[in-house]
Amino acid sequence: MFTVIQTNQQLVILSGLVLLVIIFLWILQYFVIRYGKKLLAHVMRYWLSFDKSIGLSKRLIVLKNDYPKLYHLFWQRLHIQHFYGLPLTFLLLVMGYTLALFLGLVEDVVTSDSIVAIDYFVSHQMSTLSESSVVNFFIFITSLGSTPITCLVVLLTCIFCWVICQRYIVIGLLIAALGSTVFTFLSKLLFQRARPADILLFEQTNSFPSGHATVTVALYGFIAYMAIRFSHNFIRQVRIAVIAVFFAMVIGLSRIVLNEHYLSDVLGGYLVGTLWLTLAISVTEWLSVRSKINWQIDWLPSHVYLVWLSVVCVLIGTLIYAGVYQFPLLL
């Protein structure tokens, strides 16, 4: 038993990490489902009382009298009842914080900080799995983030939005997909970082940031956002979010296991994807406020069939793409 573990040490560690992530996400899902609504109700109640107490502040009353426009701008940022208040403020803060994290990561990569040493260590460990049977599984997983498959996903999602007469959702979808793709392409040209030496699938583009990780968070994250907004069941919404997070982590892991990217490339892709996902959600919510999108649609059996047909098409397309284009690229 110990001999098997020693000879497959990297595979055992990898399996253990995946198992820990699954356990963590399951526990997180359990607590959110059990206590999420109560916690949110408490937060809302405390925020409303905090909002009211701020309005009675003597300094703010002076500010209101002396600088009414500035006071109005500040006060609007705290309102939780409409999108232009606290929700928009929160989204802008998320975008700003994500951008700051990405710029910090760029600085670490460019200056060869300690994270680069971690990159090389992880890449070396993953190179020992090149002959493992898990490679075939991760080739299929990584194909879900390839350009042809993501184009298919965008096309099917656009068709679905057209069928349910919610065409304005496509604007957010294209912002997430195209915006993140163009940003990643330009970043690769700018940073010119070479891919790992022990790469398994031949790639012509540069390494930083990972396009697969980016599009997974941006595109598939936006589709998960759509599913959450269309669903009115809290438990289902939580499970969709957890599945989306796990899906993004698995695709990012596939890029590392196949030595297509360094760890920092995947982290950078996650941050870029989060940035464009947040922007896409912000625009979509703005369109919703302007009554351009109706999330309260009546789900017909044909809509459900279309969703499952799209999923089947994506899986079949991924199998074909992996078999025809990916496996022959094995070096």
PDB file of N, CA and C in Angstrom, residues 11-100:
ATOM      1  N   LEU A  11       0.114  12.039  -7.734  1.00  0.00           N
ATOM      2  CA  LEU A  11      -1.286  11.734  -8.035  1.00  0.00           C
ATOM      3  C   LEU A  11      -2.118  11.647  -6.764  1.00  0.00           C
ATOM      4  N   VAL A  12      -1.541  11.073  -5.707  1.00  0.00           N
ATOM      5  CA  VAL A  12      -2.242  10.969  -4.426  1.00  0.00           C
ATOM      6  C   VAL A  12      -2.475  12.359  -3.833  1.00  0.00           C
ATOM      7  N   ILE A  13      -1.449  13.208  -3.895  1.00  0.00           N
ATOM      8  CA  ILE A  13      -1.591  14.575  -3.376  1.00  0.00           C
ATOM      9  C   ILE A  13      -2.641  15.344  -4.173  1.00  0.00           C
ATOM     10  N   LEU A  14      -2.598  15.180  -5.495  1.00  0.00           N
ATOM     11  CA  LEU A  14      -3.579  15.854  -6.348  1.00  0.00           C
ATOM     12  C   LEU A  14      -4.997  15.392  -6.030  1.00  0.00           C
ATOM     13  N   SER A  15      -5.173  14.088  -5.874  1.00  0.00           N
ATOM     14  CA  SER A  15      -6.494  13.545  -5.543  1.00  0.00           C
ATOM     15  C   SER A  15      -6.952  14.044  -4.178  1.00  0.00           C
ATOM     16  N   GLY A  16      -6.010  14.115  -3.227  1.00  0.00           N
ATOM     17  CA  GLY A  16      -6.345  14.606  -1.895  1.00  0.00           C
ATOM     18  C   GLY A  16      -6.780  16.061  -1.909  1.00  0.00           C
ATOM     19  N   LEU A  17      -6.099  16.891  -2.715  1.00  0.00           N
ATOM     20  CA  LEU A  17      -6.475  18.301  -2.815  1.00  0.00           C
ATOM     21  C   LEU A  17      -7.871  18.461  -3.414  1.00  0.00           C
ATOM     22  N   VAL A  18      -8.144  17.683  -4.461  1.00  0.00           N
ATOM     23  CA  VAL A  18      -9.475  17.743  -5.080  1.00  0.00           C
ATOM     24  C   VAL A  18     -10.541  17.314  -4.086  1.00  0.00           C
ATOM     25  N   LEU A  19     -10.244  16.253  -3.332  1.00  0.00           N
ATOM     26  CA  LEU A  19     -11.199  15.774  -2.330  1.00  0.00           C
ATOM     27  C   LEU A  19     -11.436  16.818  -1.250  1.00  0.00           C
ATOM     28  N   LEU A  20     -10.377  17.496  -0.813  1.00  0.00           N
ATOM     29  CA  LEU A  20     -10.520  18.545   0.200  1.00  0.00           C
ATOM     30  C   LEU A  20     -11.376  19.702  -0.329  1.00  0.00           C
ATOM     31  N   VAL A  21     -11.177  20.060  -1.596  1.00  0.00           N
ATOM     32  CA  VAL A  21     -11.978  21.132  -2.193  1.00  0.00           C
ATOM     33  C   VAL A  21     -13.448  20.740  -2.237  1.00  0.00           C
ATOM     34  N   ILE A  22     -13.717  19.482  -2.622  1.00  0.00           N
ATOM     35  CA  ILE A  22     -15.107  19.005  -2.679  1.00  0.00           C
ATOM     36  C   ILE A  22     -15.741  19.037  -1.293  1.00  0.00           C
ATOM     37  N   ILE A  23     -15.011  18.584  -0.291  1.00  0.00           N
ATOM     38  CA  ILE A  23     -15.529  18.587   1.083  1.00  0.00           C
ATOM     39  C   ILE A  23     -15.788  20.014   1.550  1.00  0.00           C
ATOM     40  N   PHE A  24     -14.834  20.907   1.265  1.00  0.00           N
ATOM     41  CA  PHE A  24     -14.992  22.301   1.677  1.00  0.00           C
ATOM     42  C   PHE A  24     -16.218  22.933   1.027  1.00  0.00           C
ATOM     43  N   LEU A  25     -16.375  22.714  -0.286  1.00  0.00           N
ATOM     44  CA  LEU A  25     -17.519  23.294  -0.995  1.00  0.00           C
ATOM     45  C   LEU A  25     -18.840  22.698  -0.514  1.00  0.00           C
ATOM     46  N   TRP A  26     -18.820  21.405  -0.174  1.00  0.00           N
ATOM     47  CA  TRP A  26     -20.045  20.781   0.341  1.00  0.00           C
ATOM     48  C   TRP A  26     -20.414  21.359   1.702  1.00  0.00           C
ATOM     49  N   ILE A  27     -19.420  21.538   2.569  1.00  0.00           N
ATOM     50  CA  ILE A  27     -19.674  22.134   3.886  1.00  0.00           C
ATOM     51  C   ILE A  27     -20.162  23.577   3.731  1.00  0.00           C
ATOM     52  N   LEU A  28     -19.501  24.321   2.835  1.00  0.00           N
ATOM     53  CA  LEU A  28     -19.902  25.700   2.590  1.00  0.00           C
ATOM     54  C   LEU A  28     -21.344  25.760   2.088  1.00  0.00           C
ATOM     55  N   GLN A  29     -21.679  24.872   1.157  1.00  0.00           N
ATOM     56  CA  GLN A  29     -23.044  24.816   0.641  1.00  0.00           C
ATOM     57  C   GLN A  29     -24.044  24.511   1.749  1.00  0.00           C
ATOM     58  N   TYR A  30     -23.691  23.583   2.620  1.00  0.00           N
ATOM     59  CA  TYR A  30     -24.584  23.197   3.716  1.00  0.00           C
ATOM     60  C   TYR A  30     -24.875  24.389   4.632  1.00  0.00           C
ATOM     61  N   PHE A  31     -23.824  25.109   5.022  1.00  0.00           N
ATOM     62  CA  PHE A  31     -24.018  26.232   5.943  1.00  0.00           C
ATOM     63  C   PHE A  31     -24.748  27.397   5.274  1.00  0.00           C
ATOM     64  N   VAL A  32     -24.468  27.636   3.991  1.00  0.00           N
ATOM     65  CA  VAL A  32     -25.167  28.719   3.297  1.00  0.00           C
ATOM     66  C   VAL A  32     -26.647  28.401   3.163  1.00  0.00           C
ATOM     67  N   ILE A  33     -26.962  27.158   2.812  1.00  0.00           N
ATOM     68  CA  ILE A  33     -28.366  26.761   2.678  1.00  0.00           C
ATOM     69  C   ILE A  33     -29.080  26.834   4.024  1.00  0.00           C
ATOM     70  N   ARG A  34     -28.392  26.427   5.081  1.00  0.00           N
ATOM     71  CA  ARG A  34     -29.030  26.370   6.396  1.00  0.00           C
ATOM     72  C   ARG A  34     -29.143  27.746   7.047  1.00  0.00           C
ATOM     73  N   TYR A  35     -28.070  28.562   6.926  1.00  0.00           N
ATOM     74  CA  TYR A  35     -28.058  29.824   7.671  1.00  0.00           C
ATOM     75  C   TYR A  35     -28.010  31.064   6.767  1.00  0.00           C
ATOM     76  N   GLY A  36     -27.916  30.867   5.449  1.00  0.00           N
ATOM     77  CA  GLY A  36     -27.724  32.003   4.549  1.00  0.00           C
ATOM     78  C   GLY A  36     -28.826  33.031   4.606  1.00  0.00           C
ATOM     79  N   LYS A  37     -30.068  32.583   4.538  1.00  0.00           N
ATOM     80  CA  LYS A  37     -31.195  33.527   4.546  1.00  0.00           C
ATOM     81  C   LYS A  37     -31.281  34.294   5.859  1.00  0.00           C
ATOM     82  N   LYS A  38     -31.071  33.596   6.983  1.00  0.00           N
ATOM     83  CA  LYS A  38     -31.124  34.272   8.282  1.00  0.00           C
ATOM     84  C   LYS A  38     -30.012  35.307   8.397  1.00  0.00           C
ATOM     85  N   LEU A  39     -28.811  34.921   7.949  1.00  0.00           N
ATOM     86  CA  LEU A  39     -27.684  35.845   8.020  1.00  0.00           C
ATOM     87  C   LEU A  39     -27.923  37.057   7.138  1.00  0.00           C
ATOM     88  N   LEU A  40     -28.454  36.841   5.948  1.00  0.00           N
ATOM     89  CA  LEU A  40     -28.734  37.949   5.041  1.00  0.00           C
ATOM     90  C   LEU A  40     -29.792  38.885   5.620  1.00  0.00           C
ATOM     91  N   ALA A  41     -30.802  38.303   6.274  1.00  0.00           N
ATOM     92  CA  ALA A  41     -31.844  39.127   6.898  1.00  0.00           C
ATOM     93  C   ALA A  41     -31.260  39.993   8.011  1.00  0.00           C
ATOM     94  N   HIS A  42     -30.343  39.417   8.823  1.00  0.00           N
ATOM     95  CA  HIS A  42     -29.692  40.179   9.893  1.00  0.00           C
ATOM     96  C   HIS A  42     -28.840  41.306   9.310  1.00  0.00           C
ATOM     97  N   VAL A  43     -28.080  40.993   8.261  1.00  0.00           N
ATOM     98  CA  VAL A  43     -27.227  42.004   7.638  1.00  0.00           C
ATOM     99  C   VAL A  43     -28.071  43.147   7.083  1.00  0.00           C
ATOM    100  N   MET A  44     -29.166  42.802   6.413  1.00  0.00           N
ATOM    101  CA  MET A  44     -30.048  43.827   5.857  1.00  0.00           C
ATOM    102  C   MET A  44     -30.628  44.709   6.954  1.00  0.00           C
ATOM    103  N   ARG A  45     -31.034  44.082   8.062  1.00  0.00           N
ATOM    104  CA  ARG A  45     -31.635  44.850   9.149  1.00  0.00           C
ATOM    105  C   ARG A  45     -30.599  45.792   9.773  1.00  0.00           C
ATOM    106  N   TYR A  46     -29.401  45.272   9.997  1.00  0.00           N
ATOM    107  CA  TYR A  46     -28.355  46.114  10.590  1.00  0.00           C
ATOM    108  C   TYR A  46     -27.940  47.236   9.645  1.00  0.00           C
ATOM    109  N   TRP A  47     -27.905  46.920   8.339  1.00  0.00           N
ATOM    110  CA  TRP A  47     -27.508  47.950   7.382  1.00  0.00           C
ATOM    111  C   TRP A  47     -28.546  49.067   7.307  1.00  0.00           C
ATOM    112  N   LEU A  48     -29.824  48.712   7.344  1.00  0.00           N
ATOM    113  CA  LEU A  48     -30.871  49.729   7.303  1.00  0.00           C
ATOM    114  C   LEU A  48     -30.815  50.623   8.536  1.00  0.00           C
ATOM    115  N   SER A  49     -30.540  50.026   9.702  1.00  0.00           N
ATOM    116  CA  SER A  49     -30.417  50.833  10.909  1.00  0.00           C
ATOM    117  C   SER A  49     -29.168  51.707  10.851  1.00  0.00           C
ATOM    118  N   PHE A  50     -28.079  51.161  10.288  1.00  0.00           N
ATOM    119  CA  PHE A  50     -26.854  51.941  10.116  1.00  0.00           C
ATOM    120  C   PHE A  50     -27.085  53.087   9.137  1.00  0.00           C
ATOM    121  N   ASP A  51     -27.822  52.791   8.067  1.00  0.00           N
ATOM    122  CA  ASP A  51     -28.158  53.803   7.069  1.00  0.00           C
ATOM    123  C   ASP A  51     -28.967  54.935   7.698  1.00  0.00           C
ATOM    124  N   LYS A  52     -29.896  54.566   8.576  1.00  0.00           N
ATOM    125  CA  LYS A  52     -30.730  55.573   9.232  1.00  0.00           C
ATOM    126  C   LYS A  52     -29.916  56.418  10.209  1.00  0.00           C
ATOM    127  N   SER A  53     -28.994  55.757  10.935  1.00  0.00           N
ATOM    128  CA  SER A  53     -28.181  56.504  11.904  1.00  0.00           C
ATOM    129  C   SER A  53     -27.232  57.472  11.215  1.00  0.00           C
ATOM    130  N   ILE A  54     -26.726  57.085  10.038  1.00  0.00           N
ATOM    131  CA  ILE A  54     -25.860  57.994   9.287  1.00  0.00           C
ATOM    132  C   ILE A  54     -26.637  59.239   8.869  1.00  0.00           C
ATOM    133  N   GLY A  55     -27.902  59.020   8.473  1.00  0.00           N
ATOM    134  CA  GLY A  55     -28.726  60.154   8.046  1.00  0.00           C
ATOM    135  C   GLY A  55     -28.960  61.160   9.157  1.00  0.00           C
ATOM    136  N   LEU A  56     -28.842  60.738  10.427  1.00  0.00           N
ATOM    137  CA  LEU A  56     -29.049  61.633  11.563  1.00  0.00           C
ATOM    138  C   LEU A  56     -27.751  62.245  12.077  1.00  0.00           C
ATOM    139  N   SER A  57     -26.632  61.895  11.424  1.00  0.00           N
ATOM    140  CA  SER A  57     -25.340  62.419  11.853  1.00  0.00           C
ATOM    141  C   SER A  57     -25.284  63.939  11.668  1.00  0.00           C
ATOM    142  N   LYS A  58     -24.775  64.626  12.697  1.00  0.00           N
ATOM    143  CA  LYS A  58     -24.715  66.092  12.637  1.00  0.00           C
ATOM    144  C   LYS A  58     -23.775  66.567  11.535  1.00  0.00           C
ATOM    145  N   ARG A  59     -22.641  65.853  11.373  1.00  0.00           N
ATOM    146  CA  ARG A  59     -21.687  66.252  10.335  1.00  0.00           C
ATOM    147  C   ARG A  59     -22.293  66.112   8.946  1.00  0.00           C
ATOM    148  N   LEU A  60     -23.056  65.044   8.748  1.00  0.00           N
ATOM    149  CA  LEU A  60     -23.679  64.851   7.439  1.00  0.00           C
ATOM    150  C   LEU A  60     -24.796  65.865   7.199  1.00  0.00           C
ATOM    151  N   ILE A  61     -25.472  66.249   8.268  1.00  0.00           N
ATOM    152  CA  ILE A  61     -26.496  67.294   8.114  1.00  0.00           C
ATOM    153  C   ILE A  61     -25.853  68.606   7.681  1.00  0.00           C
ATOM    154  N   VAL A  62     -24.671  68.913   8.268  1.00  0.00           N
ATOM    155  CA  VAL A  62     -23.927  70.110   7.851  1.00  0.00           C
ATOM    156  C   VAL A  62     -23.490  69.970   6.403  1.00  0.00           C
ATOM    157  N   LEU A  63     -22.992  68.771   6.044  1.00  0.00           N
ATOM    158  CA  LEU A  63     -22.566  68.529   4.668  1.00  0.00           C
ATOM    159  C   LEU A  63     -23.734  68.666   3.693  1.00  0.00           C
ATOM    160  N   LYS A  64     -24.912  68.187   4.119  1.00  0.00           N
ATOM    161  CA  LYS A  64     -26.105  68.281   3.278  1.00  0.00           C
ATOM    162  C   LYS A  64     -26.473  69.733   3.017  1.00  0.00           C
ATOM    163  N   ASN A  65     -26.349  70.575   4.049  1.00  0.00           N
ATOM    164  CA  ASN A  65     -26.720  71.983   3.903  1.00  0.00           C
ATOM    165  C   ASN A  65     -25.688  72.764   3.080  1.00  0.00           C
ATOM    166  N   ASP A  66     -24.392  72.430   3.266  1.00  0.00           N
ATOM    167  CA  ASP A  66     -23.331  73.177   2.586  1.00  0.00           C
ATOM    168  C   ASP A  66     -23.045  72.666   1.182  1.00  0.00           C
ATOM    169  N   TYR A  67     -23.072  71.337   1.032  1.00  0.00           N
ATOM    170  CA  TYR A  67     -22.746  70.729  -0.268  1.00  0.00           C
ATOM    171  C   TYR A  67     -23.824  69.699  -0.630  1.00  0.00           C
ATOM    172  N   PRO A  68     -24.973  70.144  -1.063  1.00  0.00           N
ATOM    173  CA  PRO A  68     -26.094  69.233  -1.318  1.00  0.00           C
ATOM    174  C   PRO A  68     -25.803  68.195  -2.414  1.00  0.00           C
ATOM    175  N   LYS A  69     -25.089  68.593  -3.468  1.00  0.00           N
ATOM    176  CA  LYS A  69     -24.799  67.653  -4.551  1.00  0.00           C
ATOM    177  C   LYS A  69     -23.857  66.542  -4.080  1.00  0.00           C
ATOM    178  N   LEU A  70     -22.813  66.918  -3.333  1.00  0.00           N
ATOM    179  CA  LEU A  70     -21.881  65.927  -2.801  1.00  0.00           C
ATOM    180  C   LEU A  70     -22.577  64.992  -1.819  1.00  0.00           C
ATOM    181  N   TYR A  71     -23.441  65.560  -0.980  1.00  0.00           N
ATOM    182  CA  TYR A  71     -24.195  64.746  -0.027  1.00  0.00           C
ATOM    183  C   TYR A  71     -25.104  63.761  -0.751  1.00  0.00           C
ATOM    184  N   HIS A  72     -25.762  64.228  -1.793  1.00  0.00           N
ATOM    185  CA  HIS A  72     -26.661  63.358  -2.547  1.00  0.00           C
ATOM    186  C   HIS A  72     -25.886  62.212  -3.189  1.00  0.00           C
ATOM    187  N   LEU A  73     -24.690  62.510  -3.729  1.00  0.00           N
ATOM    188  CA  LEU A  73     -23.863  61.479  -4.345  1.00  0.00           C
ATOM    189  C   LEU A  73     -23.448  60.428  -3.306  1.00  0.00           C
ATOM    190  N   PHE A  74     -23.039  60.893  -2.127  1.00  0.00           N
ATOM    191  CA  PHE A  74     -22.639  59.978  -1.068  1.00  0.00           C
ATOM    192  C   PHE A  74     -23.824  59.150  -0.568  1.00  0.00           C
ATOM    193  N   TRP A  75     -24.945  59.791  -0.388  1.00  0.00           N
ATOM    194  CA  TRP A  75     -26.119  59.119   0.162  1.00  0.00           C
ATOM    195  C   TRP A  75     -26.651  58.055  -0.790  1.00  0.00           C
ATOM    196  N   GLN A  76     -26.585  58.347  -2.074  1.00  0.00           N
ATOM    197  CA  GLN A  76     -27.065  57.386  -3.064  1.00  0.00           C
ATOM    198  C   GLN A  76     -26.242  56.106  -3.039  1.00  0.00           C
ATOM    199  N   ARG A  77     -24.969  56.208  -2.680  1.00  0.00           N
ATOM    200  CA  ARG A  77     -24.091  55.028  -2.659  1.00  0.00           C
ATOM    201  C   ARG A  77     -24.461  54.050  -1.548  1.00  0.00           C
ATOM    202  N   LEU A  78     -25.254  54.496  -0.577  1.00  0.00           N
ATOM    203  CA  LEU A  78     -25.593  53.651   0.569  1.00  0.00           C
ATOM    204  C   LEU A  78     -26.972  53.021   0.465  1.00  0.00           C
ATOM    205  N   HIS A  79     -27.778  53.467  -0.463  1.00  0.00           N
ATOM    206  CA  HIS A  79     -29.141  52.937  -0.578  1.00  0.00           C
ATOM    207  C   HIS A  79     -29.111  51.494  -1.061  1.00  0.00           C
ATOM    208  N   ILE A  80     -29.837  50.654  -0.372  1.00  0.00           N
ATOM    209  CA  ILE A  80     -29.863  49.243  -0.723  1.00  0.00           C
ATOM    210  C   ILE A  80     -31.120  48.875  -1.506  1.00  0.00           C
ATOM    211  N   GLN A  81     -32.062  49.817  -1.589  1.00  0.00           N
ATOM    212  CA  GLN A  81     -33.343  49.512  -2.225  1.00  0.00           C
ATOM    213  C   GLN A  81     -33.283  49.523  -3.746  1.00  0.00           C
ATOM    214  N   HIS A  82     -32.275  50.157  -4.340  1.00  0.00           N
ATOM    215  CA  HIS A  82     -32.214  50.219  -5.795  1.00  0.00           C
ATOM    216  C   HIS A  82     -30.793  49.915  -6.268  1.00  0.00           C
ATOM    217  N   PHE A  83     -30.680  49.582  -7.557  1.00  0.00           N
ATOM    218  CA  PHE A  83     -29.407  49.117  -8.114  1.00  0.00           C
ATOM    219  C   PHE A  83     -28.330  50.187  -8.066  1.00  0.00           C
ATOM    220  N   TYR A  84     -28.691  51.458  -8.275  1.00  0.00           N
ATOM    221  CA  TYR A  84     -27.702  52.524  -8.344  1.00  0.00           C
ATOM    222  C   TYR A  84     -27.091  52.852  -6.980  1.00  0.00           C
ATOM    223  N   GLY A  85     -27.591  52.262  -5.928  1.00  0.00           N
ATOM    224  CA  GLY A  85     -27.060  52.511  -4.591  1.00  0.00           C
ATOM    225  C   GLY A  85     -25.979  51.522  -4.219  1.00  0.00           C
ATOM    226  N   LEU A  86     -26.200  50.806  -3.126  1.00  0.00           N
ATOM    227  CA  LEU A  86     -25.197  49.883  -2.601  1.00  0.00           C
ATOM    228  C   LEU A  86     -24.847  48.747  -3.562  1.00  0.00           C
ATOM    229  N   PRO A  87     -25.810  48.151  -4.290  1.00  0.00           N
ATOM    230  CA  PRO A  87     -25.426  47.085  -5.234  1.00  0.00           C
ATOM    231  C   PRO A  87     -24.386  47.528  -6.253  1.00  0.00           C
ATOM    232  N   LEU A  88     -24.588  48.710  -6.867  1.00  0.00           N
ATOM    233  CA  LEU A  88     -23.624  49.207  -7.847  1.00  0.00           C
ATOM    234  C   LEU A  88     -22.296  49.538  -7.174  1.00  0.00           C
ATOM    235  N   THR A  89     -22.360  50.107  -5.980  1.00  0.00           N
ATOM    236  CA  THR A  89     -21.140  50.417  -5.236  1.00  0.00           C
ATOM    237  C   THR A  89     -20.347  49.145  -4.954  1.00  0.00           C
ATOM    238  N   PHE A  90     -21.052  48.097  -4.546  1.00  0.00           N
ATOM    239  CA  PHE A  90     -20.399  46.819  -4.250  1.00  0.00           C
ATOM    240  C   PHE A  90     -19.741  46.241  -5.508  1.00  0.00           C
ATOM    241  N   LEU A  91     -20.438  46.282  -6.633  1.00  0.00           N
ATOM    242  CA  LEU A  91     -19.879  45.754  -7.882  1.00  0.00           C
ATOM    243  C   LEU A  91     -18.634  46.536  -8.305  1.00  0.00           C
ATOM    244  N   LEU A  92     -18.680  47.849  -8.148  1.00  0.00           N
ATOM    245  CA  LEU A  92     -17.516  48.667  -8.501  1.00  0.00           C
ATOM    246  C   LEU A  92     -16.335  48.375  -7.580  1.00  0.00           C
ATOM    247  N   LEU A  93     -16.616  48.147  -6.302  1.00  0.00           N
ATOM    248  CA  LEU A  93     -15.549  47.803  -5.357  1.00  0.00           C
ATOM    249  C   LEU A  93     -14.936  46.448  -5.706  1.00  0.00           C
ATOM    250  N   VAL A  94     -15.773  45.502  -6.094  1.00  0.00           N
ATOM    251  CA  VAL A  94     -15.261  44.185  -6.507  1.00  0.00           C
ATOM    252  C   VAL A  94     -14.365  44.318  -7.727  1.00  0.00           C
ATOM    253  N   MET A  95     -14.797  45.105  -8.696  1.00  0.00           N
ATOM    254  CA  MET A  95     -13.991  45.311  -9.900  1.00  0.00           C
ATOM    255  C   MET A  95     -12.662  45.976  -9.560  1.00  0.00           C
ATOM    256  N   GLY A  96     -12.699  47.001  -8.717  1.00  0.00           N
ATOM    257  CA  GLY A  96     -11.476  47.702  -8.335  1.00  0.00           C
ATOM    258  C   GLY A  96     -10.523  46.798  -7.574  1.00  0.00           C
ATOM    259  N   TYR A  97     -11.057  46.016  -6.644  1.00  0.00           N
ATOM    260  CA  TYR A  97     -10.214  45.119  -5.841  1.00  0.00           C
ATOM    261  C   TYR A  97      -9.618  44.014  -6.714  1.00  0.00           C
ATOM    262  N   THR A  98     -10.422  43.478  -7.635  1.00  0.00           N
ATOM    263  CA  THR A  98      -9.936  42.436  -8.536  1.00  0.00           C
ATOM    264  C   THR A  98      -8.825  42.973  -9.432  1.00  0.00           C
ATOM    265  N   LEU A  99      -9.016  44.168  -9.955  1.00  0.00           N
ATOM    266  CA  LEU A  99      -7.994  44.785 -10.800  1.00  0.00           C
ATOM    267  C   LEU A  99      -6.705  45.014 -10.012  1.00  0.00           C
ATOM    268  N   ALA A 100      -6.842  45.438  -8.762  1.00  0.00           N
ATOM    269  CA  ALA A 100      -5.656  45.654  -7.924  1.00  0.00           C
ATOM    270  C   ALA A 100      -4.915  44.340  -7.678  1.00  0.00           C
TER     271      ALA A 100
END
